Each structure stands twice: as structure tokens, then as C-alpha cells.
mmCIF file of C-alpha atoms and ligand atoms in Angstrom:
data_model
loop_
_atom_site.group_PDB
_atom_site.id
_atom_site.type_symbol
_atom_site.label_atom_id
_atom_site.label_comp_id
_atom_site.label_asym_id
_atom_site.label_seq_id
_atom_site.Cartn_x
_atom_site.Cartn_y
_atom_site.Cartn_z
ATOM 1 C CA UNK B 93 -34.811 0.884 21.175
ATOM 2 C CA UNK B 94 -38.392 2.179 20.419
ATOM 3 C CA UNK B 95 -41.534 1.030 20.422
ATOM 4 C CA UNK B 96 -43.616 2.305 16.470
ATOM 5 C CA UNK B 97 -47.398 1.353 16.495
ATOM 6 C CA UNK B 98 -49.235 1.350 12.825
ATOM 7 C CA UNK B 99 -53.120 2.062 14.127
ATOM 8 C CA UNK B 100 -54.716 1.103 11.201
ATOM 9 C CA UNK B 101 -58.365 0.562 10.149
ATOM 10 C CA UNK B 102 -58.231 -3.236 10.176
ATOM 11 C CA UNK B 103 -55.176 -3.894 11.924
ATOM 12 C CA UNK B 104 -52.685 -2.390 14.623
ATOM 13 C CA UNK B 105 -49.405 -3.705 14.154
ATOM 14 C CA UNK B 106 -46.951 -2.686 16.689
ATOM 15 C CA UNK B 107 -42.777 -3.093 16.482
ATOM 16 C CA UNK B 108 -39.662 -3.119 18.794
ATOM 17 C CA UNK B 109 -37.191 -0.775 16.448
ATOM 18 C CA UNK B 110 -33.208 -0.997 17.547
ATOM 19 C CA UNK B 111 -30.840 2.127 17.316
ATOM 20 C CA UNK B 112 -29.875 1.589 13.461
ATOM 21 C CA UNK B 113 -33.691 0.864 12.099
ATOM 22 C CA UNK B 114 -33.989 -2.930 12.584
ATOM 23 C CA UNK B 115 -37.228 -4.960 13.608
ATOM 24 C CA UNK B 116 -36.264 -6.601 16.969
ATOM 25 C CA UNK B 117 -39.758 -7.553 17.160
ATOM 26 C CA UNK B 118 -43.105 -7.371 15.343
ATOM 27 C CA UNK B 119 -46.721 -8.131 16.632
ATOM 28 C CA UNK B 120 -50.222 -7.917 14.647
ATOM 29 C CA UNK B 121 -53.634 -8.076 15.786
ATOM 30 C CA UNK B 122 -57.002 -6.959 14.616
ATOM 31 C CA UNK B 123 -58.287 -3.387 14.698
ATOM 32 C CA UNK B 124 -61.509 -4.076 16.993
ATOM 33 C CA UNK B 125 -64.295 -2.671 14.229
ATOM 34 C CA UNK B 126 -65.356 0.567 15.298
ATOM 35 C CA UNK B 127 -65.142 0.676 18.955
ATOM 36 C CA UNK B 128 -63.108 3.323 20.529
ATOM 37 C CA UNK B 129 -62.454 1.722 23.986
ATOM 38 C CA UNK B 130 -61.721 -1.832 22.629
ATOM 39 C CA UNK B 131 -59.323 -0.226 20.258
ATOM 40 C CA UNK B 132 -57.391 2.266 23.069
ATOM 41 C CA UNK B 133 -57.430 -1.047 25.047
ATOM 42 C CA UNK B 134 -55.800 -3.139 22.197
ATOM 43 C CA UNK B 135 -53.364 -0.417 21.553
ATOM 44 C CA UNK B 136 -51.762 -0.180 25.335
ATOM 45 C CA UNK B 137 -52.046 -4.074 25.326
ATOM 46 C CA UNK B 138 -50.193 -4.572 22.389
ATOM 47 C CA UNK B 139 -47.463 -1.579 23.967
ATOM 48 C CA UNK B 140 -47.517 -3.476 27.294
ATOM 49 C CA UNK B 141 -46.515 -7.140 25.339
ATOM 50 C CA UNK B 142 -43.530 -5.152 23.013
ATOM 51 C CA UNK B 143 -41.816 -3.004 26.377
ATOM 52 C CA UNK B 144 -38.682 -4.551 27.350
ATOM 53 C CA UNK B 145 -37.992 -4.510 31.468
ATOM 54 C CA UNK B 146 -36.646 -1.096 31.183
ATOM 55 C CA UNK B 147 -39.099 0.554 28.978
ATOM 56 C CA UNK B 148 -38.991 2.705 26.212
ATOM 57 C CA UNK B 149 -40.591 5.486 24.038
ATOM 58 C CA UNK B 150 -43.137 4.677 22.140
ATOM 59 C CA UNK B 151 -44.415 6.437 18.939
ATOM 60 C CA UNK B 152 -48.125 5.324 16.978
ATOM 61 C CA UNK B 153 -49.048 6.447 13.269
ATOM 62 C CA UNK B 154 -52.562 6.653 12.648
ATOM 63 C CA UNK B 155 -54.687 7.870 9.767
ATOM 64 C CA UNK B 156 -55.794 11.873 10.418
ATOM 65 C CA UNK B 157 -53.948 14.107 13.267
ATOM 66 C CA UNK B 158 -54.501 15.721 16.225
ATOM 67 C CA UNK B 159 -56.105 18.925 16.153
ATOM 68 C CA UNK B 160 -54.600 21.420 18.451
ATOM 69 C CA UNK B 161 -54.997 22.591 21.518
ATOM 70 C CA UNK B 162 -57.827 20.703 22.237
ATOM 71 C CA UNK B 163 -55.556 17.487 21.327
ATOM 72 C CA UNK B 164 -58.541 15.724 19.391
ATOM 73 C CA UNK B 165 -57.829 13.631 16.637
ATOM 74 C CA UNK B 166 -59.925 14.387 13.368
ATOM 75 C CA UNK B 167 -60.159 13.410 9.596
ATOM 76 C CA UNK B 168 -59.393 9.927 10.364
ATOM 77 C CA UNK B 169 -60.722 7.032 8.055
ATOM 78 C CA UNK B 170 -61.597 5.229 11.134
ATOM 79 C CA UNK B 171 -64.160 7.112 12.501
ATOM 80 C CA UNK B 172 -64.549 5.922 15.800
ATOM 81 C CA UNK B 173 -61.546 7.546 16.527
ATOM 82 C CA UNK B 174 -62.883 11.341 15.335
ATOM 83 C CA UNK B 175 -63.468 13.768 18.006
ATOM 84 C CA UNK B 176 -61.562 11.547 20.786
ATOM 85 C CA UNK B 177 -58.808 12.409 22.838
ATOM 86 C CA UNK B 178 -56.692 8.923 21.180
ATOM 87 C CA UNK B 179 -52.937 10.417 22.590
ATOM 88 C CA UNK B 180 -54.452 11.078 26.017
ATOM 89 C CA UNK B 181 -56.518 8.292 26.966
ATOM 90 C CA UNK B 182 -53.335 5.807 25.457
ATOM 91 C CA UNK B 183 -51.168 7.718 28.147
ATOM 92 C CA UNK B 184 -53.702 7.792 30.867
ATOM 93 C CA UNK B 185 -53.973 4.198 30.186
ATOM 94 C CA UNK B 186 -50.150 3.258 30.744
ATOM 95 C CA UNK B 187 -49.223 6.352 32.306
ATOM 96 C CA UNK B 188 -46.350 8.111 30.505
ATOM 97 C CA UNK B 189 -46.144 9.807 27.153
ATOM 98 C CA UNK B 190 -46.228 9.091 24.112
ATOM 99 C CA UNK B 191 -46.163 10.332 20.501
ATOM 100 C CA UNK B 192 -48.934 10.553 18.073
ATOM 101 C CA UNK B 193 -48.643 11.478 14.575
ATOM 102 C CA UNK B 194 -50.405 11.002 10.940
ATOM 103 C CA UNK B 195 -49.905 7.675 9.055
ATOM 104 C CA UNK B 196 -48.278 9.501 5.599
ATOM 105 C CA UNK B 197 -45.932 11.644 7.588
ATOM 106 C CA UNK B 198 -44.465 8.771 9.837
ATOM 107 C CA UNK B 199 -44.216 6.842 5.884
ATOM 108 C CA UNK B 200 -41.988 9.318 5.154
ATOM 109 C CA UNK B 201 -40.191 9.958 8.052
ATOM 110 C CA UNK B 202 -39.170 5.955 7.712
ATOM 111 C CA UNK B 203 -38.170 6.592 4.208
ATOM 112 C CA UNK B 204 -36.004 9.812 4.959
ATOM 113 C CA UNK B 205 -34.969 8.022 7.993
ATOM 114 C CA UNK B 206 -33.725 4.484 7.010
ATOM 115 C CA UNK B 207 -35.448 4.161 3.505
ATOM 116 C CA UNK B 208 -35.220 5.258 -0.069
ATOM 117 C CA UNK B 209 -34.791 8.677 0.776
ATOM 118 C CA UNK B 210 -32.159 7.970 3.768
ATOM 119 C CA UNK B 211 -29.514 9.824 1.820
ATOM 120 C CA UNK B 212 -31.851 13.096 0.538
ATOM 121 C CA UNK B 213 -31.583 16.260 2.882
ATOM 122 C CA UNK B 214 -35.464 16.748 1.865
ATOM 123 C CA UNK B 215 -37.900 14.526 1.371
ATOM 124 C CA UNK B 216 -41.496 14.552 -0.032
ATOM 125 C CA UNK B 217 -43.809 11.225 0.822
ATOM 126 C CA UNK B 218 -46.892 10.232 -1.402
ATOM 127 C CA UNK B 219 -49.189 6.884 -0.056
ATOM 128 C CA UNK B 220 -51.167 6.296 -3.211
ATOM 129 C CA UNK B 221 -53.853 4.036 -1.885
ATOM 130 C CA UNK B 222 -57.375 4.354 -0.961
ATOM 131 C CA UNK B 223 -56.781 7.934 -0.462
ATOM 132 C CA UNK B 224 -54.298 10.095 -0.746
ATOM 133 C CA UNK B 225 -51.449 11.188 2.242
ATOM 134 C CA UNK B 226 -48.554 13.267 2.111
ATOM 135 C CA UNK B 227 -45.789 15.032 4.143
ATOM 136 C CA UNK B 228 -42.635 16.632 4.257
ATOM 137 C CA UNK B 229 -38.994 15.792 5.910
ATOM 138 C CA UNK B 230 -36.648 18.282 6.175
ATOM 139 C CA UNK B 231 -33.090 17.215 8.104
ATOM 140 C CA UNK B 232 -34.708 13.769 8.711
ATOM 141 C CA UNK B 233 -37.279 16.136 10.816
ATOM 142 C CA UNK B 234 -41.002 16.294 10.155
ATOM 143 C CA UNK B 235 -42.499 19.528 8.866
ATOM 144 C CA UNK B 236 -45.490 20.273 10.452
ATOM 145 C CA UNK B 237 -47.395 23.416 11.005
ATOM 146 C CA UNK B 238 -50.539 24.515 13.578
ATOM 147 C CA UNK B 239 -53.350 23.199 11.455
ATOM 148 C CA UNK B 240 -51.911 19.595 11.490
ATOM 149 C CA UNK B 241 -51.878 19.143 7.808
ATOM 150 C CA UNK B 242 -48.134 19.481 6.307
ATOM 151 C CA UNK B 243 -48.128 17.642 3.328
ATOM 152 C CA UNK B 244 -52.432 17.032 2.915
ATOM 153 C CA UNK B 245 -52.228 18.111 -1.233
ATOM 154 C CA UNK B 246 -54.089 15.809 -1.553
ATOM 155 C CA UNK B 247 -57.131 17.923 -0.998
ATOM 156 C CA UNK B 248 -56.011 20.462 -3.003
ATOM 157 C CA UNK B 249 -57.767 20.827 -6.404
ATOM 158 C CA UNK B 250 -56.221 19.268 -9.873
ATOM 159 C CA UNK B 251 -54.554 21.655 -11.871
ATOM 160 C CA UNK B 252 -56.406 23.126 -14.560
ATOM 161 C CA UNK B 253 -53.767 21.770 -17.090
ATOM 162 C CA UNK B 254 -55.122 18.084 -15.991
ATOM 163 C CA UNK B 255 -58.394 19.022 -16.020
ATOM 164 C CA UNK B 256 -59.670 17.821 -19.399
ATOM 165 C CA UNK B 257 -58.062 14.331 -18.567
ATOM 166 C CA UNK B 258 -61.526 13.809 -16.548
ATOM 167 C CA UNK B 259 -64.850 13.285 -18.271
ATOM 168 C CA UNK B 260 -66.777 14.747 -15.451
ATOM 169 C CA UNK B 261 -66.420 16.311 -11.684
ATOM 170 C CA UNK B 262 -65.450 13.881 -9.117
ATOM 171 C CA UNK B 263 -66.931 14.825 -5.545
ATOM 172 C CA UNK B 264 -63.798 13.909 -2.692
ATOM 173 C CA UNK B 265 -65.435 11.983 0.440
ATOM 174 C CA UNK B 266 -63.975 15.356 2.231
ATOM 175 C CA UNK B 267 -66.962 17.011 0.558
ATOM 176 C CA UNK B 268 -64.577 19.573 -2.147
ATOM 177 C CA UNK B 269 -64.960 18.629 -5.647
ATOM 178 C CA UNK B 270 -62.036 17.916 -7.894
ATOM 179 C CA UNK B 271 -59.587 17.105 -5.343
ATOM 180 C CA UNK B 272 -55.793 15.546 -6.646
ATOM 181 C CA UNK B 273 -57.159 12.795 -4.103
ATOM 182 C CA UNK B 274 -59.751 11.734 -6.821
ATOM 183 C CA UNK B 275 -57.347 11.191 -9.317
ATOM 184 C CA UNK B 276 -54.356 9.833 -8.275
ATOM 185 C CA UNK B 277 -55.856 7.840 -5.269
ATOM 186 C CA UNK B 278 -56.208 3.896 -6.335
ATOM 187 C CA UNK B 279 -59.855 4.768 -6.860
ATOM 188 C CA UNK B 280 -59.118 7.825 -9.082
ATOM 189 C CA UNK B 281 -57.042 5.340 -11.215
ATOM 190 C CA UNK B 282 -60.376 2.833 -11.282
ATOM 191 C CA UNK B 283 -62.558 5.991 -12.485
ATOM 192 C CA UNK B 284 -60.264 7.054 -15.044
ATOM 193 C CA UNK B 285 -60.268 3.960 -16.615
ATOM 194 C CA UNK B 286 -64.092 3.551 -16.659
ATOM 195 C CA UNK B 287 -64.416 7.125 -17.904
ATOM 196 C CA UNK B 288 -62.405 6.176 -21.296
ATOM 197 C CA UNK B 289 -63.044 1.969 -21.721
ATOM 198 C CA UNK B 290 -66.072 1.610 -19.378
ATOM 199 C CA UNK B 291 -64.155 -1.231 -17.791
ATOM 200 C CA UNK B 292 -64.100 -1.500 -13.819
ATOM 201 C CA UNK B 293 -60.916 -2.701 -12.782
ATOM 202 C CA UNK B 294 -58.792 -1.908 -9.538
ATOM 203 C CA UNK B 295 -55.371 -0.425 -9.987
ATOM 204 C CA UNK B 296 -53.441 -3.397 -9.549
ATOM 205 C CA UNK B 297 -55.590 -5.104 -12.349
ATOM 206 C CA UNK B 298 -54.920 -2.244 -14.928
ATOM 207 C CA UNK B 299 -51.262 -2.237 -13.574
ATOM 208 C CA UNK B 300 -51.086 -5.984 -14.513
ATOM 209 C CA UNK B 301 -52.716 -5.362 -17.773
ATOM 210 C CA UNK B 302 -50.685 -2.269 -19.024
ATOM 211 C CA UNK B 303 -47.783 -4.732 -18.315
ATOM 212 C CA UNK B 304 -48.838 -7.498 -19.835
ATOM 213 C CA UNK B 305 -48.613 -4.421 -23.470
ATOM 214 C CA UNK B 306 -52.606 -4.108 -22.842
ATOM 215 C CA UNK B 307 -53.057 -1.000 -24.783
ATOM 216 C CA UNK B 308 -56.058 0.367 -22.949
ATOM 217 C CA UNK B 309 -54.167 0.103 -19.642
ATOM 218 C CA UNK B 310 -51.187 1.844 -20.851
ATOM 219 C CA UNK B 311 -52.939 4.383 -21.910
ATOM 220 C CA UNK B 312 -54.772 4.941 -18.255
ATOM 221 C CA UNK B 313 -51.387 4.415 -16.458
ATOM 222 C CA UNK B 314 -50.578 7.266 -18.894
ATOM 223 C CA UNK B 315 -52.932 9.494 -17.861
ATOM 224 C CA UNK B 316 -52.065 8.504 -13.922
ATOM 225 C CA UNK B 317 -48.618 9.242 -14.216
ATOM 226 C CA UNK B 318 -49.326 12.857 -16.375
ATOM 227 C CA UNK B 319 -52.095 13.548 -13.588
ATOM 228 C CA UNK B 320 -49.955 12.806 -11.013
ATOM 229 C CA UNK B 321 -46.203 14.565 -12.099
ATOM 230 C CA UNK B 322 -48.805 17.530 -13.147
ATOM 231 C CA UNK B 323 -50.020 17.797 -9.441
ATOM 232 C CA UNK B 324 -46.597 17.013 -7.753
ATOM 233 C CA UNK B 325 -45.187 20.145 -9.799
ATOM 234 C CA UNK B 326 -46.791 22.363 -7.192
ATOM 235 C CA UNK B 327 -45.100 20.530 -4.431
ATOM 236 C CA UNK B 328 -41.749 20.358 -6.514
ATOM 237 C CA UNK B 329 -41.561 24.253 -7.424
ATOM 238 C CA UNK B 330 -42.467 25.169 -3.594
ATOM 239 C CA UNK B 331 -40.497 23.336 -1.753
ATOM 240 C CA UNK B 332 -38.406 21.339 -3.883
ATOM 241 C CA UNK B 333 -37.581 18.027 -2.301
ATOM 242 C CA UNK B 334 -34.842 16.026 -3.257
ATOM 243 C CA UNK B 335 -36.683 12.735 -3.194
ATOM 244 C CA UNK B 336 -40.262 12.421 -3.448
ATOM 245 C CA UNK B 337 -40.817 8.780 -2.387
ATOM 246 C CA UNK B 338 -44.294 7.201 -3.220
ATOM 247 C CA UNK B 339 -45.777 4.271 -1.628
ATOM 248 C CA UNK B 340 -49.533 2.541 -1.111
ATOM 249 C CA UNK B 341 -50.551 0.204 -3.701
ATOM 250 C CA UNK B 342 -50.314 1.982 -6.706
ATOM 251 C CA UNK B 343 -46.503 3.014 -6.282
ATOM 252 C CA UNK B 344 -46.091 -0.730 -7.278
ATOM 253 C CA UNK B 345 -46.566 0.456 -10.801
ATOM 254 C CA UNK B 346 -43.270 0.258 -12.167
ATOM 255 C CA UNK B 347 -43.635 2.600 -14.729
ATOM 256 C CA UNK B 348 -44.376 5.350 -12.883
ATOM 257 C CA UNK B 349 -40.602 5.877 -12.244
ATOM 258 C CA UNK B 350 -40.269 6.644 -15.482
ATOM 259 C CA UNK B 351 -43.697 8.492 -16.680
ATOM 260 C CA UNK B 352 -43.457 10.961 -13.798
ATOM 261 C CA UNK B 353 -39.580 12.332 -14.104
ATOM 262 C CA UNK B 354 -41.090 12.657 -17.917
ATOM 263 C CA UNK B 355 -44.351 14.653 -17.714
ATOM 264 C CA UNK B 356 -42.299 16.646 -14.829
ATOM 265 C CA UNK B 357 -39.979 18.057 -17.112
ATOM 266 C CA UNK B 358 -42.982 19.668 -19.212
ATOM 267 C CA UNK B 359 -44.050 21.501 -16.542
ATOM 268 C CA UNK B 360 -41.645 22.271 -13.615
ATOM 269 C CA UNK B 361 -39.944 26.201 -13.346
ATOM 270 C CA UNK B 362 -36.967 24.919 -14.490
ATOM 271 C CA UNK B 363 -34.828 23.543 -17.616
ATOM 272 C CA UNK B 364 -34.556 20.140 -15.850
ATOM 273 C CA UNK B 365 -35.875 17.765 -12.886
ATOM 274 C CA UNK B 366 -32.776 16.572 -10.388
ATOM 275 C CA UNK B 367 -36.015 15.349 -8.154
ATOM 276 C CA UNK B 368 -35.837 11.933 -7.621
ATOM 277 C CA UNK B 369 -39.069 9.788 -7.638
ATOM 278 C CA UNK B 370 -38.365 6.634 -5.898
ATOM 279 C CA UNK B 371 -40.083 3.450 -4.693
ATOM 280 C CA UNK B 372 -40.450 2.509 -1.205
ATOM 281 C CA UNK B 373 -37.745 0.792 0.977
ATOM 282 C CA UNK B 374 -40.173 -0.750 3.274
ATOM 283 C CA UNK B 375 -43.614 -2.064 2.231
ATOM 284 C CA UNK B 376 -46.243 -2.420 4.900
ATOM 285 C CA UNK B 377 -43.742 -1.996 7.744
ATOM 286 C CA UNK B 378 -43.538 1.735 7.037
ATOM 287 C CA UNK B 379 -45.702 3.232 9.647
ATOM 288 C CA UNK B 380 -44.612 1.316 12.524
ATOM 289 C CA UNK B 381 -40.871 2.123 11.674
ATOM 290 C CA UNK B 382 -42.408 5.984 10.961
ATOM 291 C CA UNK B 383 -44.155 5.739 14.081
ATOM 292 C CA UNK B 384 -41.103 4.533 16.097
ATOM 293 C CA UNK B 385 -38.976 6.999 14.249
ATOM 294 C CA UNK B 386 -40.605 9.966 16.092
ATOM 295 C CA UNK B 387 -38.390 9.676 19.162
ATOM 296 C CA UNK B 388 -34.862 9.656 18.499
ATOM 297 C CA UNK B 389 -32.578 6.627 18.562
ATOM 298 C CA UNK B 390 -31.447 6.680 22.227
HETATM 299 ZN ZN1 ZN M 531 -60.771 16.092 -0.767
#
């Protein structure tokens, strides 16, 4: 057994996880709003309520990472957390260690783990949501490096081949211009649509639409998927994953399994792509499993 937390910006939900990946247990509550001690407080609560008598590890996902040495967690989208010692002051709290990694990387590591990608000896993970995460399992191991940001493409800039696809620059709340973030993010979806219909819908809404043969939305789930397989052909001729699994909101868009292998294929260093772009096993559970995931099954 393990214990996987999901730290989240509006909720915390916390899991017992057996040897063999299933939910013994699951508990939710609210993410006090931007309060560092109430939150640290919630967090070894909600640990304290989910350890059996003997206890066990316990493992917590959390948008941004720890910066090393100084063991400070930074880039987070809840702020309150930025600049705080989160992994010590949870261990000073209930006094034995624990495990603290970014939300996109323990996605992945459930996927390559238990998920989608459980049968892949690589695995690349995409959360297309607000933002934009990403990381990199190699032998059902995390690849991470001394900046803390395997797998952050996200902030990289669009290709130049994708560039036209945008009417004008898009500024990325990390303060770059241009970043794949602003396009392939749920938001970058919402813009992209604007730019060409001047039509504000949110991703699901154009997903729904393009479904439903709306020939405006097809055309801007187009453009997604191009953007997107355009920007994942960096990550594909680098390291080339097996799977590349893609979850958050938008990887409910069905036809992205198809749009992506296609606009791939024009552009990868090779005659064809044996990458496999999958949907998610697990839907919200992901970075509680991920988070669990980080200690081995004992
Ligand atoms: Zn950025």
C-alpha cells in the first residue's frame, strides 16, 4: 500500500493505492484558498485520516517542483505555495518523509505505470488544460534532471512552421512570448478560434460543435491538432517515446487520435510514426495514483 495526494488549486484529494494500482480508499476536501498553513495543515490531516495502523509511504503531486538545494517549491499555479519549503514543513508536520513531485510527471508516471502506456518501455505525458505540463518515463522511472523541469515544452516556443496558424503574438503568463503553452493549452484552443470566427467558446464547446459536423469548429480542432503534432515532433525526434499519452480537458477530443498520428507523419525524421498517441486510462484520479506511484509497490 501507498498513500498518493493530488494538491491541487481547489481541491486536495488524497488515496490509499494497493500493490497492483487499485483505489482502496479515496478522500476529497477543499484546497483552503490561498493560505499556506491551512493548506500544509489540510494536507497532513487528510495523510493522518488515509494511514492504516502500520503506516505507509506517502507520495503528493502538486502543480510546479521543487527547486534544488534549497528544496523550495516554485512555478506553481497556486501561489501561496511559491517560495515555501511545502516537502519539509509536510514532514516536520508528521515526522517522516515523504515524496514530492510535479502534477504532469506523476500523470504520467500513472499512465506508464498502470495506464494507457502500462505496456510502452517510454512514455511521454501531455495535460492539455489550463496550461500546459509534461514529462517523461523511461523503465516506468521518472526522468528528471537538476533544474526540475523534465518534460516543461510547454514553455518552449511554437515552431516556426506553426507560426502563421496565429494572427498575432500571444504573451505566456510565464512572461516569454509565443510559448507551445499558448496554443495548445485549453485557452490557446479558445484564442485560436476567436482569431479566425471571432466566437468565444471554451474547448469543450468547440469540441462539441466540431462533433456535432460544425464546420468552423472542425476547422479550429484542425489547427489544434496540426499545432500540437507540429510541437510534439521535437519531443518525438529527441527522445522518441513509444506512447505519448495526453490528458486534461482537451485530450477528450476524440479526434485528436487521429489528426495528430496524421500531421506527425509530415513532419517527423522519419518515413513513418510507430508513436502511439493515446487517451488517458484514468481521468481525474491520475495524480493521486502518480503521486502514490513514486514509492514502489512494497
Ligand atoms: Zn510560457
Amino acid at each position: 500500500m501507498r498513500i498518493g495526494l493530488d494538491l491541487g488549486g481547489t481541491k486536495i484529494e488524497g488515496i490509499l493505492l494497493s500493490n497492483g494500482g487499485a483505489i482502496e480508499q479515496k478522500v476529497r476536501v477543499e484546497t483552503p484558498s490561498d493560505n499556506y498553513r491551512k493548506t500544509v495543515d489540510s494536507v497532513c490531516r487528510l495523510i493522518k485520516n488515509l494511514q492504516p495502523p502500520t503506516p505507509v509511504p506517502v507520495g503528493i503531486g502538486t502543480p510546479g517542483s521543487l527547486v534544488l538545494p534549497e528544496g523550495l517549491m516554485k512555478n506553481s499555479n497556486s501561489v501561496c505555495l511559491n517560495h515555501k519549503p511545502l516537502q519539509r514543513d509536510v514532514e516536520t508536520k508528521l515526522g517522516y518523509e515523504i515524496r514530492i513531485e510535479n502534477d504532469a510527471n506523476c500523470f504520467i508516471l500513472s499512465e506508464a505505470i498502470y495506464g494507457a502506456a502500462a505496456a510502452a518501455q517510454s512514455a511521454f505525458g501531455v495535460i492539455l488544460g489550463t496550461g500546459c505540463g509534461g514529462g517523461f518515463v523511461f523503465n516506468k522511472r521518472l526522468v528528471t534532471g537538476p533544474n526540475g523541469i523534465a518534460g516543461e515544452w510547454g514553455h518552449n516556443c511554437i515552431p516556426v512552421s506553426v507560426r502563421d496558424l496565429i494572427k498575432q503574438d500571444r504573451i505566456c503568463h510565464c512572461g516569454r512570448t509565443n510559448c507551445i503553452e499558448t496554443v495548445i493549452s485549453g485557452r490557446g484552443l479558445t484564442q485560436t478560434h476567436f482569431e479566425n470566427f471571432n466566437q468565444t467558446l471554451e474547448a469543450s464547446e468547440i469540441a462539441q460543435l466540431a462533433e456535432n459536423n460544425n464546420s468552423d469548429a472542425m476547422k479550429s480542432i484542425d489547427t489544434y491538432a496540426k499545432q500540437l503534432a507540429y510541437s510534439l515532433v521535437t519531443i518525438v525526434n529527441m527522445v522518441d517515446p513509444h506512447s505519448i499519452v495526453l490528458g486534461g480537458g482537451v485530450s477528450n477530443i476524440k479526434a485528436l487520435y487521429e489528426l495528430v498520428p496524421k500531421y506527425l507523419t509530415h513532419v517527423i525524421f522519419n518515413d513513418a510514426v510507430h508513436t502511439k498517441i493515446l487517451p488517458p486510462a484514468f481521468g481525474d484520479a491520475s495524480g493521486a495514483i502518480g503521486a502514490a506511484c513514486l514509492w514502489p509497490e512494497n
